[in-house]
């Protein structure tokens, strides 16, 4: 059982006003009547694993924890990925993990069949849920599924390269965007409304920690938070070996001098036994070893317990927490408004394109008569284009057969000065380009000219009929 969860602060009566911060800059944690019991429990060897289980925040899980550890946020992440057409990417990762688990735990004869089913579902060129992996990964995966030797069993790690590639794709292009999305904010508000928040949710989430630190400033317990963050930075450095032993010793001594020693400017009030234990952990007989990784574990666990029991419930009732909740709701409303605006803008763009396409003549097949719908809106657009083109310089003109004739002197004339020149119109430009494309790929220049002549005659006849009507 968790030592933190099993610790009961109700065994002894608390002082009446110990919840209030002390007026001086030093915080005496021995003010709490359960300090001695807490010191005994925190001296247990399993405290390090207990702390490790608290080093995460549900307000911002890592992508690994979001996908691979049990949680109720994964549904929101899947909904987000589905809105971005990335759901098959995560589905592939989960199915590969399940495939590997089944193969390890069971002796299945048709392993190759199962692997090929996954390959054709996600990785083959005609896959139902085609994933954008490169050809090298695709070939390597297939070779590992169907080895060239006599063995018909695929390699257990045959999908490893593809899975890592898709994982990095999600992490680079989608995960950070998800953390700013409405889906993630809705999950955060869900935790808030269900009263599921714990201290570590705020300590390991920088945007939320700022609200708790404001509360700590008002309560004059900011040194407890600073001690926690300094120790966490030391723990990160020593576990990742980012600094050499000498610098790690200096960092540990700096924390000791700031918070632990009797002369510390922000002394937290630990007893002699804890101070001695920290001193021995920092100053090892063999100076090449450096400080131990659990140097401050006992002290920081005690600080965490006091913050969680005494101050975090008060924070949840404070104005700082209410402002935090309101800011989340404002962010959610803002994101929803932006999403709605983008969706409306996208729909308006599609509608505009649809209207323009309706006013453009549609060619049913080459050499066949076309159906032309002349509308007032299309006429207005053509008139506007013609009016704007008058008096402007041109590069050439379109003759009676729909062919573009370049000006011998590009700078010389405008459209209205040449009687044989016809102004551009949107339908005519459309079909002139169509003729050019067909000429390049399907027909000869003579066929294109005959088609253009037929088209112009059709336009002329229908224009005369409309004018007559």
mmCIF file with all atom_site columns, C-alpha atoms in Angstrom, residues 116 119 123-125 130-131 133-148 155 157-159 161-162:
data_model
loop_
_atom_site.group_PDB
_atom_site.id
_atom_site.type_symbol
_atom_site.label_atom_id
_atom_site.label_alt_id
_atom_site.label_comp_id
_atom_site.label_asym_id
_atom_site.label_entity_id
_atom_site.label_seq_id
_atom_site.pdbx_PDB_ins_code
_atom_site.Cartn_x
_atom_site.Cartn_y
_atom_site.Cartn_z
_atom_site.occupancy
_atom_site.B_iso_or_equiv
_atom_site.pdbx_formal_charge
_atom_site.auth_seq_id
_atom_site.auth_comp_id
_atom_site.auth_asym_id
_atom_site.auth_atom_id
_atom_site.pdbx_PDB_model_num
ATOM 1  C CA . UNK A 1 116 ? 0.344  -10.317 -43.257 1.00 0.00 ? 116 UNK A CA 1
ATOM 2  C CA . UNK A 1 119 ? 0.590  -5.479  -43.254 1.00 0.00 ? 119 UNK A CA 1
ATOM 3  C CA . UNK A 1 123 ? 1.294  -0.787  -44.890 1.00 0.00 ? 123 UNK A CA 1
ATOM 4  C CA . UNK A 1 124 ? 0.721  -2.204  -48.366 1.00 0.00 ? 124 UNK A CA 1
ATOM 5  C CA . UNK A 1 125 ? 0.230  0.184   -51.264 1.00 0.00 ? 125 UNK A CA 1
ATOM 6  C CA . UNK A 1 130 ? -2.804 3.429   -45.856 1.00 0.00 ? 130 UNK A CA 1
ATOM 7  C CA . UNK A 1 131 ? -0.049 4.842   -43.615 1.00 0.00 ? 131 UNK A CA 1
ATOM 8  C CA . UNK A 1 133 ? 5.791  5.059   -44.447 1.00 0.00 ? 133 UNK A CA 1
ATOM 9  C CA . UNK A 1 134 ? 8.693  5.034   -46.880 1.00 0.00 ? 134 UNK A CA 1
ATOM 10 C CA . UNK A 1 135 ? 9.392  2.185   -49.285 1.00 0.00 ? 135 UNK A CA 1
ATOM 11 C CA . UNK A 1 136 ? 12.480 1.010   -47.405 1.00 0.00 ? 136 UNK A CA 1
ATOM 12 C CA . UNK A 1 137 ? 10.502 0.404   -44.208 1.00 0.00 ? 137 UNK A CA 1
ATOM 13 C CA . UNK A 1 138 ? 7.749  -1.274  -46.214 1.00 0.00 ? 138 UNK A CA 1
ATOM 14 C CA . UNK A 1 139 ? 10.189 -3.688  -47.903 1.00 0.00 ? 139 UNK A CA 1
ATOM 15 C CA . UNK A 1 140 ? 12.050 -4.425  -44.657 1.00 0.00 ? 140 UNK A CA 1
ATOM 16 C CA . UNK A 1 141 ? 8.814  -5.163  -42.815 1.00 0.00 ? 141 UNK A CA 1
ATOM 17 C CA . UNK A 1 142 ? 7.652  -7.533  -45.521 1.00 0.00 ? 142 UNK A CA 1
ATOM 18 C CA . UNK A 1 143 ? 10.997 -9.373  -45.527 1.00 0.00 ? 143 UNK A CA 1
ATOM 19 C CA . UNK A 1 144 ? 10.778 -9.842  -41.763 1.00 0.00 ? 144 UNK A CA 1
ATOM 20 C CA . UNK A 1 145 ? 7.230  -11.172 -42.083 1.00 0.00 ? 145 UNK A CA 1
ATOM 21 C CA . UNK A 1 146 ? 8.171  -13.545 -44.897 1.00 0.00 ? 146 UNK A CA 1
ATOM 22 C CA . UNK A 1 147 ? 11.801 -14.584 -44.293 1.00 0.00 ? 147 UNK A CA 1
ATOM 23 C CA . UNK A 1 148 ? 13.707 -16.199 -47.119 1.00 0.00 ? 148 UNK A CA 1
ATOM 24 C CA . UNK A 1 155 ? 10.232 -12.024 -36.812 1.00 0.00 ? 155 UNK A CA 1
ATOM 25 C CA . UNK A 1 157 ? 9.816  -7.364  -34.137 1.00 0.00 ? 157 UNK A CA 1
ATOM 26 C CA . UNK A 1 158 ? 8.813  -7.240  -37.785 1.00 0.00 ? 158 UNK A CA 1
ATOM 27 C CA . UNK A 1 159 ? 6.695  -4.087  -37.280 1.00 0.00 ? 159 UNK A CA 1
ATOM 28 C CA . UNK A 1 161 ? 10.525 0.106   -37.705 1.00 0.00 ? 161 UNK A CA 1
ATOM 29 C CA . UNK A 1 162 ? 7.065  0.994   -38.988 1.00 0.00 ? 162 UNK A CA 1
#
